[in-house]
Coordinates of C-alpha atoms in Angstrom, one line a residue:
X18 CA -7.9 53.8 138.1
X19 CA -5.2 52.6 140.5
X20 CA -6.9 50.6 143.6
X21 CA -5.4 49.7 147.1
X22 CA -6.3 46.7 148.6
X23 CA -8.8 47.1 151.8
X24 CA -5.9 45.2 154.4
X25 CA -3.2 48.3 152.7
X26 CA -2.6 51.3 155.1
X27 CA -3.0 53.9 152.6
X28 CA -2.0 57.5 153.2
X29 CA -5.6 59.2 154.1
X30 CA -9.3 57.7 153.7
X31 CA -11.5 60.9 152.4
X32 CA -15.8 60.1 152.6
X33 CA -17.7 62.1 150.3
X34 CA -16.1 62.6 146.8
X35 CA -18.2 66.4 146.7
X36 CA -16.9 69.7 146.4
X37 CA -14.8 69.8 149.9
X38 CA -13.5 65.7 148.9
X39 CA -12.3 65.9 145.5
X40 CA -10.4 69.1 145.7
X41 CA -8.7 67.7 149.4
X42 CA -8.0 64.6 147.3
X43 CA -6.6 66.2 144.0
X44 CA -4.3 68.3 145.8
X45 CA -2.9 65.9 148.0
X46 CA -2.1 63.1 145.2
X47 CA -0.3 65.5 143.4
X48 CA 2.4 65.7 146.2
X49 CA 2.2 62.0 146.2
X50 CA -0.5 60.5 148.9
X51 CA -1.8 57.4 148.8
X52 CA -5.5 58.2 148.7
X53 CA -9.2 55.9 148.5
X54 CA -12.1 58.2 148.4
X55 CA -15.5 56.5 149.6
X56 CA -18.9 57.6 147.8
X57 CA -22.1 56.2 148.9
X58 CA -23.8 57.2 145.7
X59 CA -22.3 56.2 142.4
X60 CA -19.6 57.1 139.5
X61 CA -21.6 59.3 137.5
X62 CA -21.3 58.9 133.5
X63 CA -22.8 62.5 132.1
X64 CA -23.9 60.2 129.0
X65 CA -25.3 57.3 130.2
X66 CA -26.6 58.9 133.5
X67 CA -27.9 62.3 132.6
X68 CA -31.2 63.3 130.9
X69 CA -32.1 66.8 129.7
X70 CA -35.7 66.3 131.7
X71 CA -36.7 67.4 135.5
X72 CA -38.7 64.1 136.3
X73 CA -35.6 62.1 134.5
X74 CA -32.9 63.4 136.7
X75 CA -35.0 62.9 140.0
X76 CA -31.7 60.1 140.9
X77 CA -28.9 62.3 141.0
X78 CA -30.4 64.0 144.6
X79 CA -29.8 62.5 148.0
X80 CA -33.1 61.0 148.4
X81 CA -32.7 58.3 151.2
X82 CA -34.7 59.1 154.1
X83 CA -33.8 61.9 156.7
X84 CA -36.1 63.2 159.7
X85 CA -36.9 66.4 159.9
X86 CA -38.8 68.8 162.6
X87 CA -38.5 71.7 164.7
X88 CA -40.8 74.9 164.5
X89 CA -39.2 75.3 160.6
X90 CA -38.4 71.9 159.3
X91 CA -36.1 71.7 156.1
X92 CA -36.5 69.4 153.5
X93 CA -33.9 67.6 152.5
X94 CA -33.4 66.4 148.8
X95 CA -32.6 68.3 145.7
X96 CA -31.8 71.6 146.6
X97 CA -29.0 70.9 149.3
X98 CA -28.1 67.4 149.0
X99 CA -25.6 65.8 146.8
X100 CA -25.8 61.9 145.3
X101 CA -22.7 60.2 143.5
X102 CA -19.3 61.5 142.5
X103 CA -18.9 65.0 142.1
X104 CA -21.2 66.1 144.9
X105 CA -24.3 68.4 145.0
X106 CA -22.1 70.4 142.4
X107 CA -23.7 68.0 139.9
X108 CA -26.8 69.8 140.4
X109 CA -25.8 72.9 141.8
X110 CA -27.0 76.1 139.5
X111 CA -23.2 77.0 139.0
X112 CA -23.5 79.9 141.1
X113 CA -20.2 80.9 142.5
X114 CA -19.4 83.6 144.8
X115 CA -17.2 84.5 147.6
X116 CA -17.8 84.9 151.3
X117 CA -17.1 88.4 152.3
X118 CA -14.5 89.4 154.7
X119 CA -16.9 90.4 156.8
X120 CA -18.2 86.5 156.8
X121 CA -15.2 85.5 158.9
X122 CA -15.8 88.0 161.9
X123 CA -19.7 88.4 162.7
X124 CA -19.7 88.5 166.0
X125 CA -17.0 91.2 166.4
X126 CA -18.0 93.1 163.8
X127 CA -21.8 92.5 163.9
X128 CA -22.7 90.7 167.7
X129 CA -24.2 88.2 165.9
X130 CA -22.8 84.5 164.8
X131 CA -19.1 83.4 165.0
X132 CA -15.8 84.7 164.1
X133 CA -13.5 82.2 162.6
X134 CA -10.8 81.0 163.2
X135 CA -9.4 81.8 160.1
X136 CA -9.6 85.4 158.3
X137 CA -10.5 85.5 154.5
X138 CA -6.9 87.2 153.3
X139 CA -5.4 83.7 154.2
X140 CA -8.7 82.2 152.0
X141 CA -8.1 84.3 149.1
X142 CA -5.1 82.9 147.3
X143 CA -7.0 80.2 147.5
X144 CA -10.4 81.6 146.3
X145 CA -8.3 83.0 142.8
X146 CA -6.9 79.4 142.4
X147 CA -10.7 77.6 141.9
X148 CA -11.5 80.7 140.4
X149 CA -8.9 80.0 137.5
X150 CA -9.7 76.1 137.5
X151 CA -13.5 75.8 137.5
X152 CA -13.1 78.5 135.7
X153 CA -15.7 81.3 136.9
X154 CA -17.0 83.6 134.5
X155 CA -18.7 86.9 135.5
X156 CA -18.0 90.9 135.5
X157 CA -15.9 92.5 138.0
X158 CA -17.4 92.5 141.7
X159 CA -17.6 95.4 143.6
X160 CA -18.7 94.2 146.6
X161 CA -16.9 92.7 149.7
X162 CA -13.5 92.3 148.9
X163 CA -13.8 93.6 144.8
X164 CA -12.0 91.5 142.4
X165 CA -13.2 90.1 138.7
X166 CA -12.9 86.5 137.2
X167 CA -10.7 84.7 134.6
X168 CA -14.1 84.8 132.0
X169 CA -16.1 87.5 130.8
X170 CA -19.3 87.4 131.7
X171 CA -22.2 85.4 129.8
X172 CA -24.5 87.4 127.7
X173 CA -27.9 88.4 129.1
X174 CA -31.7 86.7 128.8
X175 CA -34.4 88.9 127.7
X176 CA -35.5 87.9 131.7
X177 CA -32.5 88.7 133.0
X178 CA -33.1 92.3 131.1
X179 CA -36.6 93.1 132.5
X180 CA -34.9 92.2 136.4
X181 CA -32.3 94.3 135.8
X182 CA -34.4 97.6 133.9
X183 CA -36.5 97.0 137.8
X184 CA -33.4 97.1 139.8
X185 CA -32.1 100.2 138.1
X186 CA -35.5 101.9 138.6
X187 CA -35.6 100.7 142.1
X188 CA -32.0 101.3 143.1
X189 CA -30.6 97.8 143.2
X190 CA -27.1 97.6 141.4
X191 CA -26.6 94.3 139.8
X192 CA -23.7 92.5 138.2
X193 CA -23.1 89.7 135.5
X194 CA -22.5 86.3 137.1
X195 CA -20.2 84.8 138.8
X196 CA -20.8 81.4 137.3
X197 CA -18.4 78.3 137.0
X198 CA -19.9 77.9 133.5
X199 CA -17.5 78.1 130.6
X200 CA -17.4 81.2 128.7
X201 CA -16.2 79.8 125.8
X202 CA -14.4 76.5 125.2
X203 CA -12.0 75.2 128.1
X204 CA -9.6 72.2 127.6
X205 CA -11.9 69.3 126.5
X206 CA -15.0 71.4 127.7
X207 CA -17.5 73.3 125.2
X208 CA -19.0 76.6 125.2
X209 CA -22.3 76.8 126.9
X210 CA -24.9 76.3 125.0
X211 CA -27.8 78.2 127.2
X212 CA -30.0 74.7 127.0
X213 CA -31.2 75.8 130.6
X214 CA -30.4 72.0 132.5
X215 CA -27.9 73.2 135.0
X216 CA -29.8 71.5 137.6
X217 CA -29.7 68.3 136.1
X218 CA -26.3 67.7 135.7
X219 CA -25.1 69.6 132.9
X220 CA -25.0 66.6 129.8
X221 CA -22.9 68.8 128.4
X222 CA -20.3 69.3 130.5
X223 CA -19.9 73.3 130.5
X224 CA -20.8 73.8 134.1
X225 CA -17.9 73.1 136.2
X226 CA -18.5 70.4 139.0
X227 CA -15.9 68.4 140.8
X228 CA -16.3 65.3 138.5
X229 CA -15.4 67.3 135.3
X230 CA -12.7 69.4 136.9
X231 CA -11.0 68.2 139.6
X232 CA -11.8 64.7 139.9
X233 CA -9.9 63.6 136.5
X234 CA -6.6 65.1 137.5
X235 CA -7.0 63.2 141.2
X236 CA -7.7 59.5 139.2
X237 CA -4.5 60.2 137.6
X238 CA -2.1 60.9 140.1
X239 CA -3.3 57.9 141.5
X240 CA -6.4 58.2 143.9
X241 CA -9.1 55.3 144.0
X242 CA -12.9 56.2 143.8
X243 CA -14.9 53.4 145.2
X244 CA -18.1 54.6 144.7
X245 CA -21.6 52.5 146.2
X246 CA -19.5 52.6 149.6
X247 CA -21.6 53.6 152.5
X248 CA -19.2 54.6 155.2
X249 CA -20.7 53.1 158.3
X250 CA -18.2 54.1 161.0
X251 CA -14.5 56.0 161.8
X252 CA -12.2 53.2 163.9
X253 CA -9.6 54.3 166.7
X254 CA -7.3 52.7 168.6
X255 CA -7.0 52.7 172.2
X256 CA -4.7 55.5 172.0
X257 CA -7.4 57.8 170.4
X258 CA -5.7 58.0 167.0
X259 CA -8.2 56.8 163.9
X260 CA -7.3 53.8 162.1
X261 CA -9.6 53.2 159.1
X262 CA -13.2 54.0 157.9
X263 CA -15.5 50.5 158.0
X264 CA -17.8 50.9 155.1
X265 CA -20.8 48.8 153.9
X266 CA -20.1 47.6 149.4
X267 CA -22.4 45.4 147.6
X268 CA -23.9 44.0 150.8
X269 CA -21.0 43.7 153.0
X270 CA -19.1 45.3 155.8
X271 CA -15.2 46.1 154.6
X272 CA -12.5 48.1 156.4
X273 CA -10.2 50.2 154.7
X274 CA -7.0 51.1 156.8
X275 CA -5.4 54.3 156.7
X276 CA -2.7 56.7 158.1
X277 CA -5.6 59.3 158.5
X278 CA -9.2 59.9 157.8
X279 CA -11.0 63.1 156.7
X280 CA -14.5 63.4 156.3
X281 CA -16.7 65.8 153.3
X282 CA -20.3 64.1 153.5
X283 CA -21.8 67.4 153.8
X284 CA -23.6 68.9 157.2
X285 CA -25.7 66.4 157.3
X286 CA -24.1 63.3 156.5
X287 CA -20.4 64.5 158.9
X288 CA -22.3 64.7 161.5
X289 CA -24.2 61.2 161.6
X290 CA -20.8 59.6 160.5
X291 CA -19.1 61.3 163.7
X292 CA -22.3 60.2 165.9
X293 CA -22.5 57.0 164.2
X294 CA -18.9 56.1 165.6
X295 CA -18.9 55.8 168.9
X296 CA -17.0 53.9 170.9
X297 CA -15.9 52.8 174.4
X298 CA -12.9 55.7 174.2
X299 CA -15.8 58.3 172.6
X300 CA -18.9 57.5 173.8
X301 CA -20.7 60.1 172.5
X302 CA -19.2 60.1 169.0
X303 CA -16.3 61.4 167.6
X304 CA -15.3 64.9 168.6
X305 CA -18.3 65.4 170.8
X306 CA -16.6 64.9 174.2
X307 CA -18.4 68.6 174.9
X308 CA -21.7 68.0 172.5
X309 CA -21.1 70.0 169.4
X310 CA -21.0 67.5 167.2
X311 CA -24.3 68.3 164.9
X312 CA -24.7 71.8 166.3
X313 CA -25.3 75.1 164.4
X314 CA -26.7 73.6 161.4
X315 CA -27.4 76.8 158.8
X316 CA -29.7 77.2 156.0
X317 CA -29.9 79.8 153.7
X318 CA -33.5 81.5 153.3
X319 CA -34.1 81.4 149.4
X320 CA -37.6 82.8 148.9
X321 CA -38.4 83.5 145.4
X322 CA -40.3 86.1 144.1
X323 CA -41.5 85.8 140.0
X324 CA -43.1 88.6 137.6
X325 CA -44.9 88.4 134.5
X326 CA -44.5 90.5 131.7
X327 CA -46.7 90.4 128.0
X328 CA -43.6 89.3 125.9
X329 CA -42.1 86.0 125.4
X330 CA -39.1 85.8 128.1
X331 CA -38.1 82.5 128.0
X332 CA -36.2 82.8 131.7
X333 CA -34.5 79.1 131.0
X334 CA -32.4 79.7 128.2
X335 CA -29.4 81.2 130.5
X336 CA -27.7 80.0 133.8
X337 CA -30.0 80.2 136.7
X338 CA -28.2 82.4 138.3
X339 CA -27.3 85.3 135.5
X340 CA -27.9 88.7 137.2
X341 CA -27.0 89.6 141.0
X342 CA -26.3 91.7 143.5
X343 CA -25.1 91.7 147.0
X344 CA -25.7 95.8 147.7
X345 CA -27.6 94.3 151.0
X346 CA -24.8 92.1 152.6
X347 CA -23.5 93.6 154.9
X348 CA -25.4 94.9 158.1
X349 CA -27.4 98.0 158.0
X350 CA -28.8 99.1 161.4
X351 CA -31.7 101.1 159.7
X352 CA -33.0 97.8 158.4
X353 CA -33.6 96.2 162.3
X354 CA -31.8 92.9 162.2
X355 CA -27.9 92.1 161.5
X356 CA -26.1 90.5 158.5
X357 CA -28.2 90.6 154.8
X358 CA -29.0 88.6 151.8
X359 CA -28.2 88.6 148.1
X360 CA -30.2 88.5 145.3
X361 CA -30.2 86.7 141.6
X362 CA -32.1 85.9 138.9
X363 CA -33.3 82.3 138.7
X364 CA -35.2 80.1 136.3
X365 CA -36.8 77.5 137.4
X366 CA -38.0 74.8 134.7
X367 CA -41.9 73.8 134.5
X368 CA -42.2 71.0 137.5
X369 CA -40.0 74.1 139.8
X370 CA -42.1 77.0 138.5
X371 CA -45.7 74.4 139.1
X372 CA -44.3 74.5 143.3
X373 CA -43.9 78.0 142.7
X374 CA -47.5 78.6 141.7
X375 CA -48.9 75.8 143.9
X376 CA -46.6 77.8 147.3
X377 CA -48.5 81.0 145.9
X378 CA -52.0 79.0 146.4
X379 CA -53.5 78.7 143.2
X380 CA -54.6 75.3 141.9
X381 CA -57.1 73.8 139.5
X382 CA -57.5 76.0 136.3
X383 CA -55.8 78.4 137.8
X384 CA -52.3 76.5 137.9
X385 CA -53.2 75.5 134.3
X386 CA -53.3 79.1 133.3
X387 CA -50.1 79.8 135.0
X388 CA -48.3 77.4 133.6
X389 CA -49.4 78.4 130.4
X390 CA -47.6 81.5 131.1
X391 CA -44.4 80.0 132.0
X392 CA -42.9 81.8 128.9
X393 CA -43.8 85.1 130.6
X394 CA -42.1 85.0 133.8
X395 CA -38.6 86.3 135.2
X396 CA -37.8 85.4 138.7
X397 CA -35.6 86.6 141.5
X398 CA -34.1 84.7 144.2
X399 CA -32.8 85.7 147.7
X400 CA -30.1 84.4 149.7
X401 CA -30.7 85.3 153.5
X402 CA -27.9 84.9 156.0
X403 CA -29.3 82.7 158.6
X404 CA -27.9 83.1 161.7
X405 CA -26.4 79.6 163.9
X406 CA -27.8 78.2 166.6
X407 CA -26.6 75.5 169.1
X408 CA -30.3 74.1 168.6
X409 CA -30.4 73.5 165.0
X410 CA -28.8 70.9 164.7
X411 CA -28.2 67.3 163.7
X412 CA -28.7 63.7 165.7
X413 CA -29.7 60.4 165.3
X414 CA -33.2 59.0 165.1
X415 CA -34.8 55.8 166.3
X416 CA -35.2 54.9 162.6
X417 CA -33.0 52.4 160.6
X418 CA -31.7 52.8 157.1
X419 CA -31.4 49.9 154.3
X420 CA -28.0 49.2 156.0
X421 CA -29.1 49.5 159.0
X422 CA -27.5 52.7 160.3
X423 CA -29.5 54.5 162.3
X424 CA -30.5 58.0 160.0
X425 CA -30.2 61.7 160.6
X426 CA -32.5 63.8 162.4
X427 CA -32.2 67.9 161.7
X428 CA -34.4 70.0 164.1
X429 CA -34.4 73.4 162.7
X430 CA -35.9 77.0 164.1
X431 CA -35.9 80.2 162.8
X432 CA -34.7 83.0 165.3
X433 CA -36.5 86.4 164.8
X434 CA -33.8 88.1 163.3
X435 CA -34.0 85.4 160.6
X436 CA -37.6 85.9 159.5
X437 CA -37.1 90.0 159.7
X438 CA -34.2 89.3 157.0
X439 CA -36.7 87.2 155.0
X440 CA -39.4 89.4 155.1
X441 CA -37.1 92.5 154.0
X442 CA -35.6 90.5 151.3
X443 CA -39.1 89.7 149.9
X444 CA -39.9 93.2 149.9
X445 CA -37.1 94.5 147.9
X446 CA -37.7 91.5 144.9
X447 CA -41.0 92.5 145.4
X448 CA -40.1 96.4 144.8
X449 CA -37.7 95.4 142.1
X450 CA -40.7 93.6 139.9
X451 CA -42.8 97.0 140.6
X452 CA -40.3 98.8 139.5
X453 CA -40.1 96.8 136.1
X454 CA -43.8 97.1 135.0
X455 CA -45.2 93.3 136.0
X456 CA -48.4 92.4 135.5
X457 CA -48.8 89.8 138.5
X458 CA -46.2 88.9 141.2
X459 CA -45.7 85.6 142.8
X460 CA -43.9 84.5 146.0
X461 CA -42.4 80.9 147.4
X462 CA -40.6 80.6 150.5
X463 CA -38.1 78.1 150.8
X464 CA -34.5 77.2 152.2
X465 CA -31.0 76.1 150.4
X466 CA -27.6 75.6 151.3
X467 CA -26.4 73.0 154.2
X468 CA -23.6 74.5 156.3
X469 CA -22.3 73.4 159.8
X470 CA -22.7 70.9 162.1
X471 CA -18.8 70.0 162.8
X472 CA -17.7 73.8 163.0
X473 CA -14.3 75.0 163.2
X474 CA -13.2 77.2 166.0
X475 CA -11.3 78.3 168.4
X476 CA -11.8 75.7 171.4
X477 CA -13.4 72.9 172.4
X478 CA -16.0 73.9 174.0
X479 CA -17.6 75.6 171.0
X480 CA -16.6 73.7 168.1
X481 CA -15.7 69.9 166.7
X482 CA -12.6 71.4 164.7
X483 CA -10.0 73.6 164.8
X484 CA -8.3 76.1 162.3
X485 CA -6.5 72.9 160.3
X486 CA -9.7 71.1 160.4
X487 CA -8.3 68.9 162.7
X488 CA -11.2 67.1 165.1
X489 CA -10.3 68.1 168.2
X490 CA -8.5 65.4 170.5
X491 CA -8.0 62.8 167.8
X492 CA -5.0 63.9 165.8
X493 CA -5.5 62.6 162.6
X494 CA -8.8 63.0 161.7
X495 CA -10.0 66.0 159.3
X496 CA -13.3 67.7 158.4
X497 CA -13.0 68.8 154.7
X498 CA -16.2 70.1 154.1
X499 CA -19.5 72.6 154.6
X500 CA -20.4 70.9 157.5
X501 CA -17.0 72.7 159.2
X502 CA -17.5 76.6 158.3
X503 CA -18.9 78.7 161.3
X504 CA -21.7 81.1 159.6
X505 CA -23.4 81.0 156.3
X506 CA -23.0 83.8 154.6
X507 CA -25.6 85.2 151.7
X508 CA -23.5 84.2 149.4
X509 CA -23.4 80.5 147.3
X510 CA -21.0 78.2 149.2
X511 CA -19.5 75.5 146.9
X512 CA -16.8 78.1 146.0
X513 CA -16.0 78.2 150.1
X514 CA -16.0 74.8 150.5
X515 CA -13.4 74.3 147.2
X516 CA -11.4 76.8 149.0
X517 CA -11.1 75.3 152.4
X518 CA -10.1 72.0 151.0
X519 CA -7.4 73.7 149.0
X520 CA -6.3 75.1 152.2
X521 CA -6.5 72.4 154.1
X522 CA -4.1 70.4 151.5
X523 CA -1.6 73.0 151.8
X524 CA -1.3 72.9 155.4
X525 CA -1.3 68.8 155.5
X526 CA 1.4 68.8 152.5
X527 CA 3.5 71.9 154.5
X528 CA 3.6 69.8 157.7
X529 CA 4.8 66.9 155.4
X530 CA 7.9 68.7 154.2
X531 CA 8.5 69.6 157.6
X532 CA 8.7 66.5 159.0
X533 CA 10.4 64.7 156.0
X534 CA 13.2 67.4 156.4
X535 CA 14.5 65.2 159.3
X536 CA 14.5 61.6 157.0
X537 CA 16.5 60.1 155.2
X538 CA 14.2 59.0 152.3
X539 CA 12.1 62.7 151.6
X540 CA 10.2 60.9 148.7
X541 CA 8.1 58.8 151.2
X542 CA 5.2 60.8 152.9
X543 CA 5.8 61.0 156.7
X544 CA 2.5 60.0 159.0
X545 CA 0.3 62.9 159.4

């Protein structure tokens, strides 16, 4: 791996080496930037690190203390945090959708929400691109903008069977995939072989994350990975421009200088990195001259709703996510509350489905029996479109972590057009297990999916970025990540975040060539 030394003004510092990170990185080296990515967590080795066990792979989650509170507090860990290189993809379930053009203009179309300030034709090209590298395999998609996928789709679990015979019978059209799991062999990646780990980091390499796919192509077009780096603060100058990232390694504080610095720790981690640097010139942190910095913080709602059936169905031997259907995305007045949800087959493994049961209120022999019955179950999952609020959001607390930066606090409320999305999403999972002929029905509600926090928009005022991603007032420092997108979606958002950084890296590389036009030496990167 090349390596820079700390005092070397490289061409861009990038913290977070996730989804939004590696692809930013990847792209950039290729057109020749000098580029040190800092990771707090570590440089993953699939076979050394990895175990094919829920209780084994508890490490690879984000689990360093957060506060949480508000009237609906969201817990923080596994299911929307990431840990090491390669991001919460490492344990994401591979599900890998697209926003919906409608995701990029809520409140014009819908009253509700934020447009952005971006429209999802100039997304697409990059969408297609990811598509083709992760790859993504899945049958054509005939919802929002309907396109299909470089794979086929995966073949079907006898689960996956019985939720789809109850969505036929209920009216719910459902689709194969889309699933950044190899269909087949890809370059030095195998087929996959339906072992049901996806969670835990896929050992075998057939789910796509950024450490298998984009990551290797980044180390050798010459970006540095110094993993165990906790970034503790962004530097300016007294002219407002950044200068570096100080970071905290083995027990020390270093300072790595750069041209520019763009940040992908996620929506909860941007934020307290932007609050965390404040300075005489920004007192308030970076980019929150008008207090947006933490802001609009989304979830996703992700109840669950599982049916059992008399025969063996084995629901983990598949992707999580193998059947779906986004027939309820879009608005529909007649419902009584705006924007939708998606829904998918999931398959959660024996400690999951035992908070299932235990969210469901059975305990003592009861739980025994139902986890006897694991074997029996299916289960559906919902993705509600949460809607953004200035008051969810992110801050610092009074605590301290091991470094002593002071941690994140995310105060989160649900508005009442949230819970009447919830409720209706239960109810048609619910319908769709009628519908099939179960024998007993169970429900958990839950959250998933970070977004926001250090939005993009179209002023100040209302937002920490603007269409580049470019923090607004300091010229040369970037959001690359979830934390920048202005609404949710119902719809997976690792594939979003890919595509935004690939975006982003063609704007920054365009603005290059512009400016190098005018030298005499257009081999050498001009300053961003």
């Amino acid at each position: 791996m090349q390596t820079f030394a700390d005092g070397d003004e490289v061409d861009l510092v990038i913290v977070g080496a996730g989804a939004g990170g590696t692809v930013l990185a990847q792209r950039l080296a290729r057109h020749g930037w000098r580029i040190v990515i800092l990771e707090a967590g570590p440089f993953w080795d699939p076979d050394r690190d990895w175990v094919s066990d829920e209780a084994g792979s508890h490490h690879i989650y984000w689990t360093q203390n957060r506060i949480i509170g508000g009237e609906n507090p969201v817990p923080l860990g596994k299911n929307n945090s990431g840990h090491g290189v390669g991001g919460s993809m490492v344990h994401f379930a591979g599900y890998t959708p697209r926003f919906h053009p409608s995701d990029f203009e809520t409140f014009t179309r819908d009253g509700v929400g934020a447009d952005w300030p971006i429209s999802y034709e100039e997304l697409k090209p990059h969408y297609e691109r990811v598509e083709r590298e992760l790859p993504v395999a899945g049958q054509h998609w005939p919802w929002g903008d309907p396109h299909g996928y470089p794979h086929a789709p995966h073949p079907v679990s006898g689960a996956a069977e019985r939720a789809w015979a109850g969505a036929r019978a209920a009216g719910v059209e459902m689709r194969v995939g889309p699933v950044a799991i190899t269909n087949g062999t890809f370059g030095n990646r195998p087929h996959c072989i339906y072992r049901g780990y996806c969670l835990q980091g896929c050992k075998v390499n057939a789910k796509a994350s950024p450490l298998v796919t984009h990551l290797p192509d980044a180390l050798a077009h010459g970006v540095e990975v110094r993993a165990g780096s906790m970034a503790a603060r962004i530097e300016t100058d007294a002219a407002g421009r950044c200068t570096g990232v100080t970071y905290l390694n083995d027990g020390r504080e270093r300072f790595q200088s750069a041209a520019a610095v763009a940040i992908a720790g996620y929506s909860i981690e941007t934020p307290r990195l932007l609050l965390n640097s404040a300075s005489a010139r920004h007192p308030n942190g970076l980019g929150n001259n008008r207090d947006q910095v933490g802001r609009y913080v989304m979830v996703q709602g992700a109840s669950q709703v599982a049916g059992r059936f008399p025969e063996t169905l084995r629901m983990y031997k598949a992707p999580p996510p193998e059947i779906s259907s986004e027939q309820f995305y879009e608005t529909d007045p007649s419902r009584g509350f705006a924007r939708g949800f998606s829904i998918q087959t999931l398959s959660p493994l024996p400690i999951g489905w035992a908070e299932h049961v235990l969210a469901d209120g059975h305990w003592g022999l009861a739980l025994r029996e139902y986890m006897r019955d694991y074997n029996h179950w299916s289960v559906l999952g919902a993705l509600s479109e949460l809607l953004p609020d200035p008051d969810n959001r992110v801050t610092l607390a009074d605590e301290h972590d091991d470094h002593g930066l002071p941690v994140a606090r995310f105060d989160y409320t649900e508005t009442d057009n949230d819970k009447a999305n919830i409720a209706y999403a239960k109810q048609v999972m619910r319908e769709i297990w009628e519908a099939a002929g179960a024998q007993d029905i169970l429900t958990i509600d839950r959250y998933a999916h970070l977004i926001g926090g250090a939005r993009m928009g179209f002023a100040p005022e209302s937002s920490v970025c603007d269409a580049d991603h470019r923090v607004w007032g300091i010229p040369n420092l970037f959001v690359a990540d979830g934390s920048a997108l202005p609404t949710q979606g119902a719809a997976n958002p690792a594939l979003t975040i890919m595509a935004e950084s690939s975006r982003l890296a063609e704007r920054l590389i365009a603005k290059r060539v512009d400016a190098n036009a005018h030298r005499d030496d257009s081999s050498t990167p001009a300053p961003v």
